CSV table of N, CA, C and O in Angstrom, one decimal:
chain,number,residue,atom,x,y,z
A,30,MET,N,141.7,15.8,171.5
A,30,MET,CA,141.6,15.9,172.9
A,30,MET,C,141.8,17.3,173.3
A,30,MET,O,142.8,18.0,172.9
A,31,ASN,N,140.9,17.9,174.0
A,31,ASN,CA,141.0,19.2,174.5
A,31,ASN,C,140.7,19.3,176.0
A,31,ASN,O,139.9,18.6,176.5
A,32,GLU,N,141.4,20.1,176.7
A,32,GLU,CA,141.3,20.2,178.1
A,32,GLU,C,139.8,20.6,178.5
A,32,GLU,O,139.3,20.2,179.5
A,33,ASN,N,139.2,21.4,177.7
A,33,ASN,CA,137.9,21.9,178.0
A,33,ASN,C,136.8,20.9,177.5
A,33,ASN,O,135.6,21.3,177.5
A,34,ASP,N,137.1,19.7,177.1
A,34,ASP,CA,136.1,18.8,176.7
A,34,ASP,C,135.7,17.8,177.8
A,34,ASP,O,134.9,16.9,177.6
A,35,THR,N,136.2,18.0,179.0
A,35,THR,CA,135.9,17.1,180.1
A,35,THR,C,134.5,17.5,180.7
A,35,THR,O,134.0,18.5,180.5
A,36,ILE,N,134.0,16.5,181.4
A,36,ILE,CA,132.7,16.7,182.1
A,36,ILE,C,132.9,17.5,183.4
A,36,ILE,O,132.1,18.3,183.8
A,37,THR,N,134.0,17.2,184.1
A,37,THR,CA,134.4,17.9,185.3
A,37,THR,C,135.8,18.4,185.2
A,37,THR,O,136.6,17.8,184.6
A,38,ILE,N,136.1,19.5,185.8
A,38,ILE,CA,137.4,20.1,185.8
A,38,ILE,C,138.0,20.1,187.2
A,38,ILE,O,139.1,20.7,187.4
A,39,ASP,N,137.5,19.4,188.2
A,39,ASP,CA,138.0,19.4,189.5
A,39,ASP,C,139.4,19.0,189.6
A,39,ASP,O,140.2,19.5,190.4
A,40,ARG,N,139.8,18.0,188.8
A,40,ARG,CA,141.2,17.5,188.9
A,40,ARG,C,142.0,17.8,187.7
A,40,ARG,O,143.2,17.3,187.6
A,41,LEU,N,141.5,18.5,186.7
A,41,LEU,CA,142.2,18.7,185.5
A,41,LEU,C,142.6,20.2,185.4
A,41,LEU,O,141.7,21.1,185.3
A,42,ASN,N,143.9,20.5,185.4
A,42,ASN,CA,144.3,21.9,185.4
A,42,ASN,C,145.7,22.0,184.8
A,42,ASN,O,146.6,22.3,185.5
A,43,PHE,N,145.8,21.7,183.5
A,43,PHE,CA,147.1,21.9,182.8
A,43,PHE,C,147.2,23.3,182.2
A,43,PHE,O,148.4,23.7,182.1
A,44,GLY,N,146.2,23.9,181.9
A,44,GLY,CA,146.2,25.3,181.4
A,44,GLY,C,146.2,25.4,179.9
A,44,GLY,O,145.8,26.4,179.4
A,45,ASP,N,146.6,24.4,179.1
A,45,ASP,CA,146.5,24.4,177.7
A,45,ASP,C,146.6,23.0,177.1
A,45,ASP,O,147.0,22.1,177.8
A,46,ASN,N,146.1,22.9,175.9
A,46,ASN,CA,146.1,21.6,175.2
A,46,ASN,C,147.4,21.0,174.8
A,46,ASN,O,147.6,19.8,174.8
A,47,ASP,N,148.4,21.9,174.6
A,47,ASP,CA,149.8,21.4,174.3
A,47,ASP,C,150.3,20.6,175.5
A,47,ASP,O,150.9,19.5,175.3
A,48,THR,N,150.2,21.2,176.7
A,48,THR,CA,150.7,20.5,177.9
A,48,THR,C,149.9,19.2,178.1
A,48,THR,O,150.5,18.2,178.5
A,49,LEU,N,148.6,19.3,177.9
A,49,LEU,CA,147.8,18.1,178.1
A,49,LEU,C,148.2,17.0,177.1
A,49,LEU,O,148.4,15.8,177.5
A,50,SER,N,148.5,17.3,175.9
A,50,SER,CA,148.9,16.3,174.9
A,50,SER,C,150.2,15.7,175.2
A,50,SER,O,150.5,14.5,175.1
A,51,ALA,N,151.1,16.5,175.8
A,51,ALA,CA,152.5,16.0,176.2
A,51,ALA,C,152.3,15.1,177.3
A,51,ALA,O,153.0,14.0,177.4
A,52,LYS,N,151.5,15.4,178.3
A,52,LYS,CA,151.3,14.5,179.4
A,52,LYS,C,150.7,13.1,179.0
A,52,LYS,O,151.1,12.1,179.4
A,53,VAL,N,149.7,13.2,178.1
A,53,VAL,CA,149.1,12.0,177.5
A,53,VAL,C,150.1,11.2,176.7
A,53,VAL,O,150.2,9.9,176.9
A,54,ALA,N,150.9,11.8,175.9
A,54,ALA,CA,151.9,11.1,175.1
A,54,ALA,C,152.9,10.4,176.1
A,54,ALA,O,153.3,9.3,175.8
A,55,GLY,N,153.2,11.0,177.2
A,55,GLY,CA,154.1,10.4,178.1
A,55,GLY,C,153.5,9.2,178.8
A,55,GLY,O,154.1,8.2,179.0
A,56,LEU,N,152.2,9.3,179.1
A,56,LEU,CA,151.5,8.3,179.8
A,56,LEU,C,151.3,7.0,178.9
A,56,LEU,O,151.3,5.9,179.4
A,57,VAL,N,151.1,7.2,177.6
A,57,VAL,CA,151.0,6.1,176.7
A,57,VAL,C,152.3,5.7,176.1
A,57,VAL,O,152.3,4.8,175.2
A,58,ASP,N,153.4,6.3,176.6
A,58,ASP,CA,154.7,5.9,176.1
A,58,ASP,C,154.8,6.1,174.5
A,58,ASP,O,155.3,5.2,173.8
A,59,ALA,N,154.3,7.2,174.0
A,59,ALA,CA,154.3,7.5,172.6
A,59,ALA,C,155.7,7.7,172.1
A,59,ALA,O,156.6,8.2,172.8
A,60,ASP,N,155.9,7.3,170.9
A,60,ASP,CA,157.2,7.5,170.2
A,60,ASP,C,157.4,8.9,169.7
A,60,ASP,O,158.5,9.4,169.6
A,61,LYS,N,156.3,9.6,169.4
A,61,LYS,CA,156.3,10.9,168.8
A,61,LYS,C,155.0,11.7,169.2
A,61,LYS,O,154.0,11.1,169.3
A,62,LEU,N,155.2,13.0,169.4
A,62,LEU,CA,154.1,13.8,169.6
A,62,LEU,C,154.2,15.0,168.6
A,62,LEU,O,155.2,15.6,168.5
A,63,ILE,N,153.1,15.1,167.8
A,63,ILE,CA,153.1,16.2,166.8
A,63,ILE,C,152.0,17.2,167.2
A,63,ILE,O,150.8,16.8,167.4
A,64,ILE,N,152.4,18.4,167.4
A,64,ILE,CA,151.5,19.5,167.9
A,64,ILE,C,151.3,20.4,166.7
A,64,ILE,O,152.2,21.0,166.2
A,65,LEU,N,150.1,20.5,166.3
A,65,LEU,CA,149.7,21.4,165.2
A,65,LEU,C,149.5,22.8,165.6
A,65,LEU,O,149.2,23.1,166.7
A,66,SER,N,149.7,23.7,164.7
A,66,SER,CA,149.6,25.2,165.0
A,66,SER,C,149.1,25.9,163.7
A,66,SER,O,149.1,25.4,162.6
A,67,ASP,N,148.6,27.1,163.9
A,67,ASP,CA,148.2,28.0,162.8
A,67,ASP,C,149.3,28.8,162.3
A,67,ASP,O,149.1,29.8,161.5
A,68,ILE,N,150.6,28.6,162.7
A,68,ILE,CA,151.7,29.3,162.3
A,68,ILE,C,152.8,28.3,161.9
A,68,ILE,O,152.8,27.2,162.4
A,69,GLU,N,153.7,28.7,161.0
A,69,GLU,CA,154.7,27.8,160.4
A,69,GLU,C,155.7,27.2,161.4
A,69,GLU,O,156.2,26.2,161.2
A,70,GLY,N,155.9,27.9,162.5
A,70,GLY,CA,156.8,27.4,163.5
A,70,GLY,C,157.3,28.5,164.5
A,70,GLY,O,156.6,29.5,164.6
A,71,LEU,N,158.4,28.3,165.1
A,71,LEU,CA,159.0,29.2,166.0
A,71,LEU,C,159.8,30.3,165.3
A,71,LEU,O,160.6,29.9,164.4
A,72,TYR,N,159.5,31.5,165.5
A,72,TYR,CA,160.2,32.6,164.9
A,72,TYR,C,161.1,33.3,165.9
A,72,TYR,O,160.9,33.2,167.1
A,73,ASN,N,162.1,34.0,165.5
A,73,ASN,CA,163.0,34.7,166.4
A,73,ASN,C,162.3,35.9,167.1
A,73,ASN,O,162.7,36.4,168.1
A,74,SER,N,161.1,36.3,166.6
A,74,SER,CA,160.2,37.3,167.2
A,74,SER,C,158.9,37.1,166.6
A,74,SER,O,158.7,36.4,165.6
A,75,ASP,N,157.9,37.8,167.1
A,75,ASP,CA,156.5,37.6,166.7
A,75,ASP,C,156.3,38.1,165.2
A,75,ASP,O,156.4,39.3,165.0
A,76,PRO,N,156.0,37.2,164.3
A,76,PRO,CA,155.9,37.7,162.9
A,76,PRO,C,154.7,38.5,162.6
A,76,PRO,O,154.7,39.2,161.6
A,77,ARG,N,153.7,38.5,163.5
A,77,ARG,CA,152.6,39.4,163.3
A,77,ARG,C,152.9,40.9,163.7
A,77,ARG,O,152.3,41.8,163.3
A,78,LYS,N,154.0,41.0,164.5
A,78,LYS,CA,154.4,42.4,164.9
A,78,LYS,C,155.7,42.8,164.3
A,78,LYS,O,155.9,44.0,164.2
A,79,ASN,N,156.5,41.9,163.8
A,79,ASN,CA,157.8,42.2,163.2
A,79,ASN,C,157.8,41.5,161.8
A,79,ASN,O,158.0,40.3,161.7
A,80,LYS,N,157.8,42.4,160.8
A,80,LYS,CA,157.8,41.8,159.4
A,80,LYS,C,159.1,41.2,159.0
A,80,LYS,O,159.2,40.5,158.1
A,81,ASN,N,160.2,41.5,159.8
A,81,ASN,CA,161.5,40.9,159.6
A,81,ASN,C,161.8,39.7,160.4
A,81,ASN,O,162.9,39.2,160.4
A,82,ALA,N,160.8,39.2,161.1
A,82,ALA,CA,161.0,38.0,161.9
A,82,ALA,C,161.4,36.8,161.0
A,82,ALA,O,160.8,36.7,159.9
A,83,THR,N,162.2,36.0,161.5
A,83,THR,CA,162.7,34.8,160.7
A,83,THR,C,162.3,33.5,161.4
A,83,THR,O,162.4,33.4,162.6
A,84,LEU,N,162.1,32.5,160.6
A,84,LEU,CA,161.7,31.2,161.2
A,84,LEU,C,163.0,30.5,161.7
A,84,LEU,O,164.0,30.5,161.1
A,85,VAL,N,162.9,30.0,162.9
A,85,VAL,CA,164.0,29.2,163.5
A,85,VAL,C,163.9,27.8,162.9
A,85,VAL,O,162.9,27.1,163.2
A,86,GLU,N,164.9,27.4,162.1
A,86,GLU,CA,164.8,26.2,161.4
A,86,GLU,C,164.9,25.0,162.3
A,86,GLU,O,164.3,23.9,162.1
A,87,ARG,N,165.8,25.1,163.4
A,87,ARG,CA,166.0,23.9,164.2
A,87,ARG,C,166.3,24.4,165.6
A,87,ARG,O,167.1,25.3,165.8
A,88,VAL,N,165.7,23.8,166.6
A,88,VAL,CA,165.9,24.1,168.0
A,88,VAL,C,166.5,22.8,168.6
A,88,VAL,O,165.9,21.8,168.7
A,89,THR,N,167.8,22.9,169.1
A,89,THR,CA,168.5,21.8,169.7
A,89,THR,C,168.5,21.9,171.2
A,89,THR,O,168.8,20.9,171.9
A,90,GLU,N,168.3,23.1,171.7
A,90,GLU,CA,168.4,23.4,173.1
A,90,GLU,C,167.5,24.5,173.4
A,90,GLU,O,167.4,25.5,172.7
A,91,ILE,N,166.7,24.4,174.5
A,91,ILE,CA,165.9,25.5,175.0
A,91,ILE,C,166.7,26.4,175.8
A,91,ILE,O,167.1,26.2,176.9
A,92,THR,N,167.0,27.6,175.2
A,92,THR,CA,167.8,28.6,175.8
A,92,THR,C,166.9,29.8,176.3
A,92,THR,O,165.7,29.8,175.9
A,93,GLN,N,167.5,30.7,176.9
A,93,GLN,CA,166.7,31.9,177.3
A,93,GLN,C,166.2,32.7,176.1
A,93,GLN,O,165.1,33.2,176.0
A,94,GLU,N,167.1,32.7,175.0
A,94,GLU,CA,166.7,33.4,173.8
A,94,GLU,C,165.5,32.7,173.1
A,94,GLU,O,164.6,33.3,172.6
A,95,ILE,N,165.5,31.3,173.1
A,95,ILE,CA,164.4,30.6,172.5
A,95,ILE,C,163.1,30.8,173.3
A,95,ILE,O,162.1,31.1,172.8
A,96,GLU,N,163.2,30.8,174.7
A,96,GLU,CA,162.1,31.1,175.5
A,96,GLU,C,161.5,32.5,175.2
A,96,GLU,O,160.3,32.7,175.2
A,97,ALA,N,162.4,33.5,175.1
A,97,ALA,CA,162.0,34.8,174.8
A,97,ALA,C,161.3,35.0,173.4
A,97,ALA,O,160.3,35.7,173.3
A,98,ALA,N,161.8,34.2,172.5
A,98,ALA,CA,161.3,34.3,171.1
A,98,ALA,C,159.9,33.7,171.1
A,98,ALA,O,159.0,34.1,170.3
A,99,ALA,N,159.6,32.7,172.0
A,99,ALA,CA,158.3,32.0,172.0
A,99,ALA,C,157.2,33.0,172.4
A,99,ALA,O,156.1,32.8,171.9
A,100,GLY,N,157.5,33.9,173.2
A,100,GLY,CA,156.5,35.0,173.5
A,100,GLY,C,155.3,34.4,174.3
A,100,GLY,O,155.3,33.4,175.0
A,101,ASP,N,154.2,35.2,174.2
A,101,ASP,CA,153.0,34.9,174.9
A,101,ASP,C,152.0,34.2,174.0
A,101,ASP,O,152.2,34.0,172.8
A,102,PRO,N,150.8,33.7,174.5
A,102,PRO,CA,149.8,33.1,173.7
A,102,PRO,C,149.5,33.9,172.4
A,102,PRO,O,149.5,35.1,172.5
A,103,GLY,N,149.2,33.2,171.3
A,103,GLY,CA,149.0,33.9,170.1
A,103,GLY,C,147.7,34.6,169.9
A,103,GLY,O,147.6,35.4,168.9
A,104,SER,N,146.7,34.3,170.7
A,104,SER,CA,145.4,34.9,170.4
A,104,SER,C,144.7,35.1,171.8
A,104,SER,O,145.1,34.6,172.8
A,105,ALA,N,143.6,35.8,171.7
A,105,ALA,CA,142.8,36.1,172.9
A,105,ALA,C,142.2,34.9,173.5
A,105,ALA,O,141.9,34.8,174.7
A,106,VAL,N,141.9,33.9,172.6
A,106,VAL,CA,141.3,32.6,173.1
A,106,VAL,C,142.3,31.5,173.4
A,106,VAL,O,142.0,30.5,174.0
A,107,GLY,N,143.5,31.7,172.9
A,107,GLY,CA,144.5,30.7,173.1
A,107,GLY,C,145.2,30.8,174.4
A,107,GLY,O,145.4,31.9,174.9
A,108,THR,N,145.6,29.7,175.0
A,108,THR,CA,146.4,29.8,176.3
A,108,THR,C,147.8,29.2,176.2
A,108,THR,O,148.5,29.4,177.1
A,109,GLY,N,148.1,28.6,175.1
A,109,GLY,CA,149.4,27.9,175.0
A,109,GLY,C,150.4,28.7,174.1
A,109,GLY,O,151.3,29.3,174.7
A,110,GLY,N,150.2,28.8,172.8
A,110,GLY,CA,151.1,29.4,172.0
A,110,GLY,C,152.4,28.7,171.9
A,110,GLY,O,152.6,27.5,172.3
A,111,MET,N,153.4,29.3,171.3
A,111,MET,CA,154.8,28.7,171.1
A,111,MET,C,155.4,28.4,172.5
A,111,MET,O,156.2,27.4,172.6
A,112,LYS,N,155.2,29.2,173.5
A,112,LYS,CA,155.8,29.0,174.8
A,112,LYS,C,155.4,27.6,175.4
A,112,LYS,O,156.3,26.9,175.8
A,113,SER,N,154.2,27.2,175.3
A,113,SER,CA,153.8,25.9,175.8
A,113,SER,C,154.3,24.8,174.9
A,113,SER,O,154.6,23.7,175.4
A,114,LYS,N,154.5,25.1,173.6
A,114,LYS,CA,155.0,24.0,172.7
A,114,LYS,C,156.5,23.7,173.0
A,114,LYS,O,156.9,22.6,173.0
A,115,ILE,N,157.3,24.7,173.3
A,115,ILE,CA,158.7,24.5,173.6
A,115,ILE,C,158.8,23.9,175.0
A,115,ILE,O,159.8,23.2,175.3
A,116,LYS,N,157.9,24.2,175.9
A,116,LYS,CA,157.9,23.7,177.2
A,116,LYS,C,157.7,22.2,177.2
A,116,LYS,O,158.2,21.4,178.0
A,117,CYS,N,157.0,21.7,176.2
A,117,CYS,CA,156.7,20.3,176.0
A,117,CYS,C,157.9,19.5,175.6
A,117,CYS,O,157.9,18.3,175.6
A,118,LEU,N,159.0,20.2,175.1
A,118,LEU,CA,160.1,19.5,174.6
A,118,LEU,C,160.9,18.8,175.6
A,118,LEU,O,161.2,19.3,176.6
């Protein structure tokens, strides 16, 4: 399911597929939502810009530090990135 796969966008405006999938999971009362990515997970900083970035093994609470680590969308065509993934939690 992709936000841009619809016939009309008059009433559809989530901004990214991560948010859309979270809304759908909630509507169908899903037990679990798995969001795939082209990166191993959330890092403490952008691993493409910082070779010393480390993977955050577990997130138990969304703090300001976690939000800052999530950064901006990962590509020119992406609108979600890690920021929208943690927002779905």
